[in-house]
PDB file of C-alpha atoms in Angstrom:
ATOM      1  CA  UNK I   1       2.298   3.310 -21.749  1.00  0.00           C
ATOM      2  CA  UNK I   2       0.402   1.683 -24.562  1.00  0.00           C
ATOM      3  CA  UNK I   3       0.241  -2.098 -24.671  1.00  0.00           C
ATOM      4  CA  UNK I   4       1.383  -3.729 -21.451  1.00  0.00           C
ATOM      5  CA  UNK I   5       3.747  -6.666 -21.774  1.00  0.00           C
ATOM      6  CA  UNK I   6       3.908  -9.656 -19.549  1.00  0.00           C
ATOM      7  CA  UNK I   7       7.376 -10.456 -18.306  1.00  0.00           C
ATOM      8  CA  UNK I   8       6.970 -13.832 -20.058  1.00  0.00           C
ATOM      9  CA  UNK I   9       6.814 -11.960 -23.420  1.00  0.00           C
ATOM     10  CA  UNK I  10      10.109 -10.152 -22.832  1.00  0.00           C
ATOM     11  CA  UNK I  11      13.101 -12.445 -23.379  1.00  0.00           C
ATOM     12  CA  UNK I  12      15.977 -10.457 -24.869  1.00  0.00           C
ATOM     13  CA  UNK I  13      17.680  -7.116 -24.479  1.00  0.00           C
ATOM     14  CA  UNK I  14      16.055  -6.045 -27.743  1.00  0.00           C
ATOM     15  CA  UNK I  15      12.627  -6.906 -26.308  1.00  0.00           C
ATOM     16  CA  UNK I  16      13.367  -4.725 -23.285  1.00  0.00           C
ATOM     17  CA  UNK I  17      14.569  -1.852 -25.501  1.00  0.00           C
ATOM     18  CA  UNK I  18      11.620  -1.927 -27.910  1.00  0.00           C
ATOM     19  CA  UNK I  19       8.697  -3.179 -25.865  1.00  0.00           C
ATOM     20  CA  UNK I  20       9.428  -1.399 -22.611  1.00  0.00           C
ATOM     21  CA  UNK I  21      12.054   1.357 -22.728  1.00  0.00           C
ATOM     22  CA  UNK I  22      11.211   3.093 -25.996  1.00  0.00           C
ATOM     23  CA  UNK I  23       7.493   3.043 -25.242  1.00  0.00           C
ATOM     24  CA  UNK I  24       8.074   4.373 -21.735  1.00  0.00           C
ATOM     25  CA  UNK I  25      10.226   7.177 -23.120  1.00  0.00           C
ATOM     26  CA  UNK I  26       7.800   8.270 -25.833  1.00  0.00           C
ATOM     27  CA  UNK I  27       4.450   7.831 -24.098  1.00  0.00           C
ATOM     28  CA  UNK I  28       3.086  11.218 -22.984  1.00  0.00           C
ATOM     29  CA  UNK I  29       2.732  12.027 -19.275  1.00  0.00           C
ATOM     30  CA  UNK I  30       1.251  10.865 -16.980  1.00  0.00           C
ATOM     31  CA  UNK I  31       1.652   7.338 -18.423  1.00  0.00           C
ATOM     32  CA  UNK I  32       5.200   7.836 -19.683  1.00  0.00           C
ATOM     33  CA  UNK I  33       8.133  10.245 -19.743  1.00  0.00           C
ATOM     34  CA  UNK I  34       6.984  12.364 -22.691  1.00  0.00           C
ATOM     35  CA  UNK I  35      10.071  12.494 -24.917  1.00  0.00           C
ATOM     36  CA  UNK I  36       9.833  12.943 -28.667  1.00  0.00           C
ATOM     37  CA  UNK I  37      11.702  10.765 -31.143  1.00  0.00           C
ATOM     38  CA  UNK I  38      14.048  13.720 -31.756  1.00  0.00           C
ATOM     39  CA  UNK I  39      15.117  13.682 -28.071  1.00  0.00           C
ATOM     40  CA  UNK I  40      16.274  10.062 -28.221  1.00  0.00           C
ATOM     41  CA  UNK I  41      19.584   8.903 -29.663  1.00  0.00           C
ATOM     42  CA  UNK I  42      19.919   5.178 -30.350  1.00  0.00           C
ATOM     43  CA  UNK I  43      23.083   3.099 -30.794  1.00  0.00           C
ATOM     44  CA  UNK I  44      23.762   3.975 -34.446  1.00  0.00           C
ATOM     45  CA  UNK I  45      23.900   7.659 -33.437  1.00  0.00           C
ATOM     46  CA  UNK I  46      25.771   7.373 -30.141  1.00  0.00           C
ATOM     47  CA  UNK I  47      29.497   7.964 -29.898  1.00  0.00           C
ATOM     48  CA  UNK I  48      31.539   5.131 -28.420  1.00  0.00           C
ATOM     49  CA  UNK I  49      33.705   6.274 -25.531  1.00  0.00           C
ATOM     50  CA  UNK I  50      36.537   4.624 -23.673  1.00  0.00           C
ATOM     51  CA  UNK I  51      35.389   3.939 -20.119  1.00  0.00           C
ATOM     52  CA  UNK I  52      37.079   2.499 -17.052  1.00  0.00           C
ATOM     53  CA  UNK I  53      40.811   2.170 -16.482  1.00  0.00           C
ATOM     54  CA  UNK I  54      43.505  -0.443 -16.651  1.00  0.00           C
ATOM     55  CA  UNK I  55      42.485  -3.996 -17.486  1.00  0.00           C
ATOM     56  CA  UNK I  56      38.750  -3.119 -17.545  1.00  0.00           C
ATOM     57  CA  UNK I  57      39.207  -0.305 -20.073  1.00  0.00           C
ATOM     58  CA  UNK I  58      36.841  -0.735 -23.020  1.00  0.00           C
ATOM     59  CA  UNK I  59      34.855   1.032 -25.712  1.00  0.00           C
ATOM     60  CA  UNK I  60      31.263   1.441 -24.631  1.00  0.00           C
ATOM     61  CA  UNK I  61      28.062   3.099 -25.688  1.00  0.00           C
ATOM     62  CA  UNK I  62      24.649   2.834 -24.050  1.00  0.00           C
ATOM     63  CA  UNK I  63      21.362   1.818 -25.643  1.00  0.00           C
ATOM     64  CA  UNK I  64      19.893   5.326 -25.517  1.00  0.00           C
ATOM     65  CA  UNK I  65      20.999   8.881 -24.781  1.00  0.00           C
ATOM     66  CA  UNK I  66      18.368  11.525 -24.119  1.00  0.00           C
ATOM     67  CA  UNK I  67      19.380  14.882 -25.589  1.00  0.00           C
ATOM     68  CA  UNK I  68      17.366  17.952 -24.599  1.00  0.00           C
ATOM     69  CA  UNK I  69      18.132  21.375 -26.092  1.00  0.00           C
ATOM     70  CA  UNK I  70      21.394  20.025 -27.460  1.00  0.00           C
ATOM     71  CA  UNK I  71      22.690  18.649 -24.161  1.00  0.00           C
ATOM     72  CA  UNK I  72      23.093  14.931 -23.460  1.00  0.00           C
ATOM     73  CA  UNK I  73      21.117  14.560 -20.241  1.00  0.00           C
ATOM     74  CA  UNK I  74      20.131  10.950 -19.507  1.00  0.00           C
ATOM     75  CA  UNK I  75      21.928   7.676 -20.225  1.00  0.00           C
ATOM     76  CA  UNK I  76      19.752   4.574 -20.562  1.00  0.00           C
ATOM     77  CA  UNK I  77      20.985   1.002 -20.544  1.00  0.00           C
ATOM     78  CA  UNK I  78      18.766  -2.038 -21.137  1.00  0.00           C
ATOM     79  CA  UNK I  79      19.625  -5.636 -20.395  1.00  0.00           C
ATOM     80  CA  UNK I  80      17.840  -8.955 -20.882  1.00  0.00           C
ATOM     81  CA  UNK I  81      15.526 -10.046 -18.031  1.00  0.00           C
ATOM     82  CA  UNK I  82      18.007 -12.702 -16.931  1.00  0.00           C
ATOM     83  CA  UNK I  83      20.836 -10.186 -16.517  1.00  0.00           C
ATOM     84  CA  UNK I  84      21.868  -8.291 -13.411  1.00  0.00           C
ATOM     85  CA  UNK I  85      21.740  -4.534 -13.875  1.00  0.00           C
ATOM     86  CA  UNK I  86      24.403  -3.522 -11.343  1.00  0.00           C
ATOM     87  CA  UNK I  87      27.281  -3.738 -13.849  1.00  0.00           C
ATOM     88  CA  UNK I  88      25.151  -2.033 -16.511  1.00  0.00           C
ATOM     89  CA  UNK I  89      24.543   0.846 -14.109  1.00  0.00           C
ATOM     90  CA  UNK I  90      28.265   1.171 -13.408  1.00  0.00           C
ATOM     91  CA  UNK I  91      29.119   1.325 -17.107  1.00  0.00           C
ATOM     92  CA  UNK I  92      26.338   3.810 -17.851  1.00  0.00           C
ATOM     93  CA  UNK I  93      27.520   6.059 -15.007  1.00  0.00           C
ATOM     94  CA  UNK I  94      31.092   5.907 -16.338  1.00  0.00           C
ATOM     95  CA  UNK I  95      29.790   6.902 -19.776  1.00  0.00           C
ATOM     96  CA  UNK I  96      27.938   9.852 -18.244  1.00  0.00           C
ATOM     97  CA  UNK I  97      31.129  10.856 -16.416  1.00  0.00           C
ATOM     98  CA  UNK I  98      33.057  10.828 -19.702  1.00  0.00           C
ATOM     99  CA  UNK I  99      30.453  13.051 -21.331  1.00  0.00           C
ATOM    100  CA  UNK I 100      30.480  15.429 -18.368  1.00  0.00           C
ATOM    101  CA  UNK I 101      34.269  15.635 -18.473  1.00  0.00           C
ATOM    102  CA  UNK I 102      34.020  17.418 -21.825  1.00  0.00           C
ATOM    103  CA  UNK I 103      32.302  20.377 -20.105  1.00  0.00           C
ATOM    104  CA  UNK I 104      33.775  22.959 -17.762  1.00  0.00           C
ATOM    105  CA  UNK I 105      34.234  22.083 -14.107  1.00  0.00           C
ATOM    106  CA  UNK I 106      30.939  21.743 -12.174  1.00  0.00           C
ATOM    107  CA  UNK I 107      28.868  21.649 -15.367  1.00  0.00           C
ATOM    108  CA  UNK I 108      27.398  18.168 -15.650  1.00  0.00           C
ATOM    109  CA  UNK I 109      24.542  18.046 -18.139  1.00  0.00           C
ATOM    110  CA  UNK I 110      24.488  14.256 -18.248  1.00  0.00           C
ATOM    111  CA  UNK I 111      23.322  13.886 -14.681  1.00  0.00           C
ATOM    112  CA  UNK I 112      20.975  10.907 -14.696  1.00  0.00           C
ATOM    113  CA  UNK I 113      21.129   7.218 -15.552  1.00  0.00           C
ATOM    114  CA  UNK I 114      18.304   4.720 -16.034  1.00  0.00           C
ATOM    115  CA  UNK I 115      18.952   0.985 -16.166  1.00  0.00           C
ATOM    116  CA  UNK I 116      16.446  -1.819 -16.698  1.00  0.00           C
ATOM    117  CA  UNK I 117      16.305  -5.528 -17.377  1.00  0.00           C
ATOM    118  CA  UNK I 118      12.603  -5.537 -18.145  1.00  0.00           C
ATOM    119  CA  UNK I 119      11.787  -6.686 -14.626  1.00  0.00           C
ATOM    120  CA  UNK I 120      13.118  -3.745 -12.618  1.00  0.00           C
ATOM    121  CA  UNK I 121      14.034  -0.168 -13.468  1.00  0.00           C
ATOM    122  CA  UNK I 122      16.671   1.573 -11.386  1.00  0.00           C
ATOM    123  CA  UNK I 123      17.753   5.183 -11.525  1.00  0.00           C
ATOM    124  CA  UNK I 124      21.059   6.721 -10.537  1.00  0.00           C
ATOM    125  CA  UNK I 125      22.757  10.057 -10.479  1.00  0.00           C
ATOM    126  CA  UNK I 126      25.884   9.961 -12.620  1.00  0.00           C
ATOM    127  CA  UNK I 127      28.181  10.443  -9.633  1.00  0.00           C
ATOM    128  CA  UNK I 128      26.575   8.019  -7.146  1.00  0.00           C
ATOM    129  CA  UNK I 129      26.856   4.248  -7.128  1.00  0.00           C
ATOM    130  CA  UNK I 130      23.661   3.682  -5.155  1.00  0.00           C
ATOM    131  CA  UNK I 131      20.309   3.543  -6.912  1.00  0.00           C
ATOM    132  CA  UNK I 132      17.926   6.258  -5.772  1.00  0.00           C
ATOM    133  CA  UNK I 133      14.742   4.745  -7.283  1.00  0.00           C
ATOM    134  CA  UNK I 134      13.945   1.084  -7.805  1.00  0.00           C
ATOM    135  CA  UNK I 135      10.725   0.393  -9.682  1.00  0.00           C
ATOM    136  CA  UNK I 136       9.150  -2.918 -10.634  1.00  0.00           C
ATOM    137  CA  UNK I 137       7.911  -2.917 -14.246  1.00  0.00           C
ATOM    138  CA  UNK I 138       4.489  -3.941 -12.912  1.00  0.00           C
ATOM    139  CA  UNK I 139       4.339  -0.561 -11.122  1.00  0.00           C
ATOM    140  CA  UNK I 140       4.480   1.510 -14.325  1.00  0.00           C
ATOM    141  CA  UNK I 141       1.178   3.185 -13.690  1.00  0.00           C
ATOM    142  CA  UNK I 142       0.423   6.843 -12.893  1.00  0.00           C
ATOM    143  CA  UNK I 143      -1.358   5.775  -9.695  1.00  0.00           C
ATOM    144  CA  UNK I 144       1.686   4.177  -8.021  1.00  0.00           C
ATOM    145  CA  UNK I 145       3.940   6.336  -5.830  1.00  0.00           C
ATOM    146  CA  UNK I 146       7.122   4.717  -7.187  1.00  0.00           C
ATOM    147  CA  UNK I 147       6.182   5.547 -10.794  1.00  0.00           C
ATOM    148  CA  UNK I 148       5.344   9.112  -9.784  1.00  0.00           C
ATOM    149  CA  UNK I 149       8.795   9.390  -8.172  1.00  0.00           C
ATOM    150  CA  UNK I 150      10.373   7.934 -11.319  1.00  0.00           C
ATOM    151  CA  UNK I 151       8.601  10.509 -13.513  1.00  0.00           C
ATOM    152  CA  UNK I 152       9.727  13.332 -11.223  1.00  0.00           C
ATOM    153  CA  UNK I 153      13.283  12.069 -11.732  1.00  0.00           C
ATOM    154  CA  UNK I 154      13.308  11.403 -15.478  1.00  0.00           C
ATOM    155  CA  UNK I 155      10.395  13.007 -17.341  1.00  0.00           C
ATOM    156  CA  UNK I 156      11.076  15.420 -20.177  1.00  0.00           C
ATOM    157  CA  UNK I 157       9.542  18.208 -18.104  1.00  0.00           C
ATOM    158  CA  UNK I 158      11.968  17.585 -15.234  1.00  0.00           C
ATOM    159  CA  UNK I 159      15.009  17.093 -17.462  1.00  0.00           C
ATOM    160  CA  UNK I 160      14.144  20.267 -19.406  1.00  0.00           C
ATOM    161  CA  UNK I 161      14.281  22.232 -16.137  1.00  0.00           C
ATOM    162  CA  UNK I 162      17.733  20.786 -15.330  1.00  0.00           C
ATOM    163  CA  UNK I 163      18.966  21.505 -18.854  1.00  0.00           C
ATOM    164  CA  UNK I 164      17.755  25.107 -18.613  1.00  0.00           C
ATOM    165  CA  UNK I 165      19.815  25.597 -15.435  1.00  0.00           C
ATOM    166  CA  UNK I 166      22.830  23.907 -17.020  1.00  0.00           C
ATOM    167  CA  UNK I 167      22.602  26.113 -20.124  1.00  0.00           C
ATOM    168  CA  UNK I 168      22.599  29.198 -17.885  1.00  0.00           C
ATOM    169  CA  UNK I 169      25.883  28.005 -16.335  1.00  0.00           C
ATOM    170  CA  UNK I 170      27.398  27.275 -19.731  1.00  0.00           C
ATOM    171  CA  UNK I 171      26.506  30.754 -21.021  1.00  0.00           C
ATOM    172  CA  UNK I 172      28.187  32.424 -18.035  1.00  0.00           C
TER     173      UNK I 172
END
């Protein structure tokens, strides 16, 4: 994944976004997820959506949206190392649900969520509130089983396969 950062060098959400997330996204496999710059939308290019209901209702947009073959597929939220990522995961999943609601029933292109605070990375499916992969930043290495599992969940190759299946459903 290029230069490795010590946790002591990552202090802010911006540090996590730039020094960890973006590099992880754009580093080719097997050391990263293999996305191109064109696959990655950042905040200036992401639509704000109203999420939640009642008193908690608010405008929200994540730090990154991965778009493959025109379909928004992965929502990524970064937080500072001192922040808990449980609430970030909830908001990112609600954002994914709002995106999916604009498609026909049972067509959910935005199926995956990644959340990190620069210490841990957790992955979720958009419709589940329990993390399915929890990875320590120190384990970002192609030789660790947890990183291999993470890549099988979120790499461009894997997401491209899901998008292909989703596009087939949309064309029906």
